[in-house]
Short mmCIF file of C-alpha atoms in Angstrom, two decimals:
data_model
loop_
_atom_site.label_atom_id
_atom_site.label_comp_id
_atom_site.label_asym_id
_atom_site.label_seq_id
_atom_site.Cartn_x
_atom_site.Cartn_y
_atom_site.Cartn_z
CA MET A 1 0.00 0.00 0.00
CA ALA A 2 1.22 3.52 -0.74
CA SER A 3 1.97 5.74 2.25
CA GLU A 4 -0.57 8.47 3.03
CA PRO A 5 1.54 11.41 1.69
CA VAL A 6 2.21 9.48 -1.55
CA ALA A 7 -1.48 8.58 -1.89
CA ARG A 8 -2.41 12.24 -1.29
CA ALA A 9 0.10 13.42 -3.90
CA VAL A 10 -1.29 10.93 -6.44
CA ALA A 11 -4.87 12.03 -5.64
CA GLU A 12 -3.87 15.67 -6.27
CA GLU A 13 -2.21 14.72 -9.56
CA VAL A 14 -5.30 12.76 -10.63
CA GLY A 15 -7.49 15.78 -9.82
CA ARG A 16 -5.23 18.09 -11.84
CA TRP A 17 -4.98 15.83 -14.90
CA GLY A 18 -8.64 14.86 -14.73
CA SER A 19 -9.61 18.51 -15.21
CA MET A 20 -7.62 18.83 -18.45
CA LYS A 21 -9.28 18.63 -21.86
CA GLN A 22 -8.73 15.42 -23.80
CA THR A 23 -7.65 15.53 -27.45
CA GLY A 24 -9.76 13.63 -29.96
CA VAL A 25 -8.10 11.88 -32.89
CA SER A 26 -10.00 11.21 -36.12
CA LEU A 27 -9.90 7.82 -37.76
CA ARG A 28 -8.74 9.38 -41.02
CA TYR A 29 -5.74 10.85 -39.18
CA MET A 30 -5.05 7.45 -37.56
CA MET A 31 -5.09 5.79 -40.97
CA GLU A 32 -2.90 8.42 -42.69
CA PHE A 33 -0.45 8.64 -39.77
CA GLY A 34 -0.32 4.86 -39.28
CA SER A 35 0.25 4.14 -42.98
CA ARG A 36 3.83 5.40 -42.44
CA PRO A 37 5.03 3.77 -39.19
CA THR A 38 8.49 5.36 -39.36
CA GLU A 39 10.68 5.67 -36.24
CA ARG A 40 9.79 9.37 -36.11
CA ASN A 41 6.03 8.71 -36.33
CA LEU A 42 6.19 6.01 -33.64
CA LEU A 43 8.10 8.45 -31.40
CA LEU A 44 5.49 11.19 -32.02
CA SER A 45 2.69 8.69 -31.28
CA ALA A 46 4.32 7.65 -27.98
CA GLN A 47 4.84 11.31 -26.97
CA PHE A 48 1.18 12.06 -27.68
CA LEU A 49 -0.02 9.06 -25.63
CA HIS A 50 2.34 9.97 -22.78
CA LYS A 51 0.38 13.22 -22.39
CA GLU A 52 -3.09 12.05 -23.50
CA LEU A 53 -3.57 8.77 -21.62
CA PRO A 54 -3.15 10.25 -18.10
CA ILE A 55 -5.95 12.76 -18.85
CA ARG A 56 -8.38 10.05 -19.98
CA ILE A 57 -7.44 7.63 -17.20
CA ALA A 58 -7.62 10.32 -14.48
CA ARG A 59 -11.12 11.34 -15.61
CA ARG A 60 -12.37 7.77 -15.21
CA ALA A 61 -10.67 7.35 -11.81
CA LEU A 62 -12.38 10.52 -10.54
CA GLU A 63 -15.79 9.35 -11.79
CA LEU A 64 -15.34 5.97 -10.12
CA GLU A 65 -15.04 7.76 -6.77
CA SER A 66 -18.33 9.67 -7.01
CA LEU A 67 -21.01 7.18 -8.07
CA PRO A 68 -24.53 7.21 -6.57
CA PHE A 69 -26.21 4.49 -4.43
CA GLY A 70 -22.88 3.68 -2.74
CA LEU A 71 -21.65 1.97 -5.91
CA SER A 72 -18.18 3.54 -5.49
CA ASN A 73 -17.70 1.59 -2.25
CA LYS A 74 -18.43 -1.85 -3.68
CA PRO A 75 -15.25 -3.99 -3.55
CA ALA A 76 -15.38 -4.71 -7.31
CA ILE A 77 -15.59 -0.99 -8.17
CA LEU A 78 -12.73 -0.20 -5.77
CA LYS A 79 -10.63 -2.84 -7.56
CA VAL A 80 -11.31 -1.19 -10.94
CA ARG A 81 -10.51 2.25 -9.49
CA ASP A 82 -7.17 0.90 -8.21
CA TRP A 83 -6.35 -0.42 -11.69
CA TYR A 84 -6.95 3.07 -13.10
CA LEU A 85 -4.85 4.71 -10.37
CA ASP A 86 -2.00 2.21 -10.93
CA SER A 87 -2.08 2.89 -14.67
CA PHE A 88 -2.16 6.65 -14.11
CA ARG A 89 0.88 6.38 -11.82
CA ASP A 90 2.78 4.14 -14.28
CA ILE A 91 2.37 6.62 -17.14
CA ARG A 92 2.93 9.79 -15.10
CA TYR A 93 6.12 8.42 -13.52
CA PHE A 94 7.48 7.29 -16.88
CA PRO A 95 10.16 9.76 -18.03
CA ASP A 96 9.74 11.85 -21.17
CA VAL A 97 9.91 9.82 -24.38
CA ARG A 98 12.91 11.17 -26.32
CA SER A 99 14.58 8.24 -28.07
CA ARG A 100 13.80 4.97 -29.84
CA ASN A 101 14.65 3.01 -26.67
CA ASP A 102 12.34 5.25 -24.61
CA GLN A 103 9.60 4.69 -27.18
CA LEU A 104 9.98 0.89 -27.12
CA ALA A 105 9.99 0.82 -23.29
CA PHE A 106 6.91 3.06 -23.19
CA THR A 107 5.15 0.80 -25.72
CA GLN A 108 5.83 -2.28 -23.55
CA MET A 109 4.49 -0.43 -20.50
CA ILE A 110 1.18 0.64 -22.11
CA LYS A 111 0.83 -2.87 -23.54
CA MET A 112 0.90 -4.15 -19.94
CA ILE A 113 -1.63 -1.47 -18.92
CA LYS A 114 -4.01 -2.74 -21.61
CA VAL A 115 -3.67 -6.27 -20.20
CA ARG A 116 -4.24 -4.97 -16.64
CA HIS A 117 -7.61 -3.57 -17.76
CA ASN A 118 -8.75 -6.71 -19.65
CA ASN A 119 -11.29 -7.66 -16.97
CA VAL A 120 -12.76 -4.21 -16.33
CA VAL A 121 -16.14 -5.08 -17.91
CA PRO A 122 -16.92 -8.24 -15.86
CA THR A 123 -15.51 -6.63 -12.70
CA MET A 124 -17.70 -3.53 -13.15
CA ALA A 125 -20.61 -5.90 -13.87
CA LEU A 126 -19.95 -7.60 -10.54
CA GLY A 127 -20.18 -4.26 -8.70
CA VAL A 128 -23.44 -3.38 -10.47
CA GLN A 129 -24.77 -6.90 -9.83
CA GLN A 130 -24.03 -6.46 -6.10
CA LEU A 131 -25.97 -3.18 -6.17
CA LYS A 132 -28.82 -4.83 -8.07
CA LYS A 133 -29.07 -7.61 -5.47
CA GLU A 134 -29.29 -4.99 -2.73
CA GLN A 135 -31.64 -2.55 -4.40
CA CYS A 136 -33.95 -4.56 -6.57
CA ARG A 137 -35.09 -7.77 -4.95
CA ALA A 138 -38.34 -7.33 -6.89
CA ARG A 139 -36.47 -7.38 -10.27
CA LYS A 140 -37.20 -3.68 -10.71
CA ILE A 141 -34.64 -1.10 -11.83
CA PRO A 142 -34.18 1.35 -8.93
CA SER A 143 -35.44 4.86 -9.59
CA GLY A 144 -32.55 7.14 -10.43
CA PHE A 145 -30.58 4.29 -12.00
CA GLU A 146 -30.43 6.37 -15.22
CA GLU A 147 -27.51 8.21 -13.60
CA ILE A 148 -25.54 4.96 -13.28
CA HIS A 149 -26.54 3.93 -16.80
CA GLU A 150 -25.25 7.25 -18.20
CA PHE A 151 -22.02 6.86 -16.20
CA LEU A 152 -21.50 3.32 -17.53
CA ASP A 153 -22.11 4.49 -21.11
CA ARG A 154 -19.49 7.25 -20.65
CA PHE A 155 -17.10 4.92 -18.83
CA TYR A 156 -17.23 2.14 -21.42
CA MET A 157 -17.10 4.53 -24.37
CA SER A 158 -13.97 6.08 -22.86
CA ARG A 159 -12.53 2.60 -22.30
CA ILE A 160 -13.08 1.75 -25.98
CA GLY A 161 -11.23 4.99 -26.88
CA ILE A 162 -8.29 4.31 -24.54
CA ARG A 163 -7.94 0.73 -25.80
CA MET A 164 -8.17 1.90 -29.42
CA LEU A 165 -5.35 4.44 -28.88
CA ILE A 166 -3.10 1.94 -27.08
CA GLY A 167 -3.96 -0.94 -29.43
CA GLN A 168 -3.34 1.17 -32.54
CA HIS A 169 0.08 2.34 -31.29
CA VAL A 170 1.13 -1.18 -30.24
CA ALA A 171 -0.10 -2.76 -33.51
CA LEU A 172 1.93 -0.28 -35.60
CA HIS A 173 5.03 -2.08 -34.29
CA ASP A 174 4.06 -5.27 -36.16
CA PRO A 175 7.06 -5.91 -38.47
CA ASP A 176 4.94 -7.89 -40.96
CA PRO A 177 1.37 -6.51 -41.10
CA GLN A 178 -1.21 -8.11 -43.40
CA PRO A 179 -1.82 -6.25 -46.69
CA GLY A 180 -4.21 -3.33 -46.16
CA VAL A 181 -3.96 -3.47 -42.35
CA ILE A 182 -2.91 -0.26 -40.57
CA GLY A 183 -2.53 -0.99 -36.87
CA LEU A 184 -5.96 -2.24 -35.77
CA ILE A 185 -7.70 -0.91 -38.88
CA ASN A 186 -8.26 -3.27 -41.80
CA THR A 187 -8.74 -1.03 -44.84
CA LYS A 188 -10.09 -4.00 -46.83
CA LEU A 189 -12.25 -5.73 -44.23
CA SER A 190 -14.74 -8.30 -45.57
CA PRO A 191 -17.89 -8.16 -43.39
CA ILE A 192 -18.91 -11.56 -44.80
CA GLN A 193 -15.67 -13.14 -43.55
CA VAL A 194 -16.00 -11.53 -40.11
CA ALA A 195 -19.65 -12.67 -39.96
CA GLN A 196 -18.55 -16.23 -40.78
CA ALA A 197 -15.88 -16.22 -38.06
CA ALA A 198 -18.19 -14.68 -35.43
CA SER A 199 -20.93 -17.17 -36.38
CA GLU A 200 -18.58 -20.14 -35.96
CA ASP A 201 -17.51 -18.87 -32.53
CA ALA A 202 -21.11 -18.25 -31.42
CA ARG A 203 -22.24 -21.68 -32.67
CA ALA A 204 -19.38 -23.33 -30.75
CA VAL A 205 -20.63 -21.71 -27.53
CA CYS A 206 -24.21 -22.78 -28.32
CA LEU A 207 -23.12 -26.37 -29.06
CA ARG A 208 -21.19 -26.50 -25.81
CA GLU A 209 -24.15 -25.26 -23.81
CA TYR A 210 -27.07 -27.04 -25.48
CA GLY A 211 -25.54 -29.91 -27.46
CA SER A 212 -26.94 -28.53 -30.73
CA ALA A 213 -27.18 -25.20 -32.53
CA PRO A 214 -29.35 -23.67 -35.27
CA ASP A 215 -27.84 -23.16 -38.72
CA ILE A 216 -26.68 -19.69 -39.75
CA ASN A 217 -27.18 -18.44 -43.32
CA ILE A 218 -25.13 -15.44 -44.47
CA TYR A 219 -26.13 -13.30 -47.47
CA GLY A 220 -24.16 -10.52 -49.17
CA ASP A 221 -21.39 -9.77 -51.65
CA PRO A 222 -18.39 -11.97 -50.67
CA VAL A 223 -15.88 -9.65 -52.43
CA PHE A 224 -17.18 -6.42 -50.82
CA THR A 225 -14.71 -4.77 -48.39
CA PHE A 226 -14.59 -1.52 -46.43
CA PRO A 227 -12.30 0.00 -43.76
CA TYR A 228 -13.14 -1.04 -40.18
CA VAL A 229 -11.62 -2.50 -37.01
CA SER A 230 -11.96 -6.29 -37.31
CA SER A 231 -11.95 -6.97 -33.56
CA HIS A 232 -14.79 -4.46 -32.98
CA LEU A 233 -16.99 -5.94 -35.70
CA HIS A 234 -16.30 -9.49 -34.50
CA LEU A 235 -17.28 -8.56 -30.94
CA MET A 236 -20.59 -6.99 -32.04
CA LEU A 237 -21.58 -9.78 -34.44
CA PHE A 238 -20.61 -12.52 -31.97
CA GLU A 239 -22.91 -10.96 -29.37
CA LEU A 240 -25.86 -10.53 -31.76
CA VAL A 241 -25.55 -14.01 -33.28
CA LYS A 242 -25.14 -15.60 -29.83
CA ASN A 243 -28.35 -13.91 -28.63
CA SER A 244 -30.24 -15.10 -31.73
CA LEU A 245 -28.94 -18.68 -31.45
CA ARG A 246 -29.99 -18.87 -27.81
CA ALA A 247 -33.48 -17.47 -28.53
CA VAL A 248 -34.07 -19.96 -31.38
CA GLN A 249 -32.52 -22.90 -29.50
CA GLU A 250 -34.63 -22.33 -26.39
CA ARG A 251 -37.81 -21.82 -28.40
CA TYR A 252 -37.44 -25.02 -30.45
CA MET A 253 -35.60 -27.20 -27.92
CA ASN A 254 -38.61 -29.46 -27.20
CA SER A 255 -40.39 -28.94 -30.51
CA GLU A 256 -40.94 -31.39 -33.36
CA LYS A 257 -40.83 -28.50 -35.88
CA ASP A 258 -37.81 -27.80 -38.08
CA VAL A 259 -35.47 -25.33 -36.38
CA PRO A 260 -35.32 -22.14 -38.50
CA PRO A 261 -31.86 -20.75 -39.28
CA VAL A 262 -30.49 -17.43 -38.05
CA ARG A 263 -29.99 -15.13 -41.05
CA ILE A 264 -27.24 -12.52 -41.48
CA ILE A 265 -27.64 -10.03 -44.34
CA VAL A 266 -24.88 -7.57 -45.29
CA ALA A 267 -25.96 -4.47 -47.27
CA ASP A 268 -23.54 -1.99 -48.82
CA GLY A 269 -25.19 1.45 -48.70
CA ALA A 270 -23.89 4.83 -49.80
CA GLU A 271 -23.73 6.14 -46.21
CA ASP A 272 -23.61 3.01 -44.03
CA VAL A 273 -22.75 -0.64 -44.24
CA THR A 274 -25.70 -2.33 -42.51
CA ILE A 275 -25.70 -5.87 -41.16
CA LYS A 276 -29.00 -7.43 -40.14
CA VAL A 277 -29.08 -10.42 -37.79
CA SER A 278 -32.53 -11.95 -38.01
CA ASP A 279 -34.01 -14.80 -35.97
CA GLU A 280 -37.30 -16.57 -35.33
CA GLY A 281 -36.66 -17.01 -31.61
CA GLY A 282 -39.99 -15.66 -30.38
CA GLY A 283 -39.06 -11.99 -30.04
CA ILE A 284 -38.99 -9.67 -27.04
CA PRO A 285 -42.17 -8.26 -25.44
CA ARG A 286 -42.72 -4.60 -26.35
CA SER A 287 -42.57 -3.68 -22.65
CA GLY A 288 -39.05 -5.20 -22.47
CA LEU A 289 -37.57 -3.40 -25.48
CA PRO A 290 -36.67 -0.14 -23.68
CA ARG A 291 -34.68 -2.16 -21.13
CA ILE A 292 -32.50 -4.22 -23.47
CA PHE A 293 -29.86 -1.49 -23.68
CA THR A 294 -29.67 -0.90 -19.91
CA TYR A 295 -26.94 -2.51 -17.82
CA LEU A 296 -29.28 -4.36 -15.47
CA TYR A 297 -31.30 -6.25 -18.04
CA SER A 298 -30.72 -9.84 -19.08
CA THR A 299 -33.18 -12.27 -20.64
CA ALA A 300 -31.29 -15.14 -18.99
CA GLN A 301 -33.34 -17.13 -16.50
CA ASN A 302 -30.27 -17.52 -14.26
CA PRO A 303 -27.58 -14.95 -15.05
CA PRO A 304 -24.12 -16.19 -14.02
CA ASP A 305 -22.92 -15.27 -10.55
CA LEU A 306 -19.81 -13.23 -11.19
CA ASP A 307 -18.49 -14.06 -7.73
CA GLY A 308 -18.20 -17.67 -8.88
CA PRO A 309 -15.66 -19.23 -11.26
CA ASN A 310 -15.57 -17.79 -14.77
CA GLU A 311 -15.83 -20.49 -17.42
CA GLY A 312 -15.47 -18.26 -20.47
CA ALA A 313 -18.23 -17.13 -22.82
CA THR A 314 -21.73 -18.29 -21.93
CA MET A 315 -24.93 -18.09 -23.97
CA ALA A 316 -26.54 -15.59 -21.60
CA GLY A 317 -24.98 -13.24 -19.14
CA TYR A 318 -25.52 -10.16 -17.07
CA GLY A 319 -27.08 -7.89 -19.68
CA TYR A 320 -23.92 -6.13 -20.89
CA GLY A 321 -23.61 -7.54 -24.41
CA LEU A 322 -26.14 -5.32 -26.18
CA PRO A 323 -25.35 -1.96 -24.53
CA ILE A 324 -21.61 -2.47 -25.04
CA SER A 325 -22.10 -3.62 -28.65
CA ARG A 326 -24.10 -0.45 -29.30
CA LEU A 327 -21.25 1.65 -27.86
CA TYR A 328 -18.75 -0.07 -30.18
CA ALA A 329 -21.02 0.78 -33.13
CA ARG A 330 -21.47 4.38 -31.94
CA TYR A 331 -17.73 4.85 -31.32
CA PHE A 332 -17.22 5.16 -35.10
CA GLY A 333 -20.50 7.01 -35.69
CA GLY A 334 -22.70 3.95 -36.33
CA ASP A 335 -25.55 2.52 -34.27
CA LEU A 336 -27.35 -0.66 -33.21
CA GLN A 337 -31.14 -0.94 -33.35
CA MET A 338 -33.43 -3.80 -32.37
CA ILE A 339 -36.86 -4.45 -33.86
CA SER A 340 -38.87 -7.26 -32.33
CA MET A 341 -42.06 -9.06 -33.27
CA GLU A 342 -43.26 -10.82 -30.13
CA GLY A 343 -44.36 -14.35 -30.94
CA TYR A 344 -42.08 -14.50 -33.99
CA GLY A 345 -38.53 -13.14 -33.66
CA THR A 346 -36.09 -10.26 -33.53
CA ASP A 347 -34.12 -8.30 -36.13
CA ALA A 348 -30.93 -6.52 -35.04
CA TYR A 349 -29.71 -3.78 -37.39
CA LEU A 350 -26.02 -2.97 -37.03
CA HIS A 351 -25.26 0.31 -38.85
CA LEU A 352 -21.55 0.84 -39.51
CA SER A 353 -20.26 4.18 -40.76
CA ARG A 354 -17.85 4.18 -43.64
CA LEU A 355 -14.61 5.14 -41.93
CA GLY A 356 -12.22 6.21 -44.67
CA ASP A 357 -13.45 9.82 -44.96
CA SER A 358 -14.31 10.52 -41.31
CA GLU A 359 -12.51 13.54 -39.89
CA GLU A 360 -14.65 13.62 -36.74
CA PRO A 361 -12.54 13.28 -33.57
CA LEU A 362 -13.22 9.94 -31.87
CA PRO A 363 -14.35 9.82 -28.20
#
């Protein structure tokens, strides 16, 4: 544990840096800058992150200390706050980046910070789950929870931004990148290929959990490509397909009828690339639709207890998949919309902005 004077000094530093204005970086700039990963550009990138990351991390640490309903005092939230404070300290105490060796050492350090924060989402979910158990025995969202929902939206959107900045810088050090790949950005990403990979992963989880899985049919132009971050698209599609597979599987589990496939349709529009994930899993009641993007909602009968052992991806969780997927879509100016027909099924529309021309600063 840090001594009290040291802890006080760090708290003052966090307060000072947390009040500074963060600098947004557009995707177009990331692509142009990253297309020439020279020693000078990598040095400039490290110098920028050395100043920018403490501002973003300090802001989140300050917010974690002032949450309503006593959420800040939950052990899981305190653990996340400590991760942010440790990362803030690591970057602030790192000397100025002036040489190639400094840059490489700094890159290794922020790579470790990214790993440290890998489990932020489930750990935050545990804190919120603890609050939910306390405050809503009657399965009702506590009044005033909108404040926590807005905080979580801000917090996770900022986390996506921090991880994008670190991941992009680290990936630019790849000595042998795939053709068309600039850091994390694949300038020739095939949405059909990503949909196939995400579908295979989601079906594997479904097979493990239920012993069988509905088929998945994918429609669209197999040679169409556009610039996007592969890992982001995979995460969103995996979540949507997994939800659809579970809905169909549970609806037809004890039925003699043929199990209908989940359908994925990729459309190449002038403004957006839109991917529809369509199922015949019975749909969501209209009264439940407003809640599907809140952080306390899950259609699972028995959401996993996050205090227990974590056995990897499950078919249904603690209601974080959809709201976080929507944030990933919105991070690049897209969106995620759900349209449900109760008694039939659900269509998820994933709107993805074309990234190549975007000069808007990212969150």
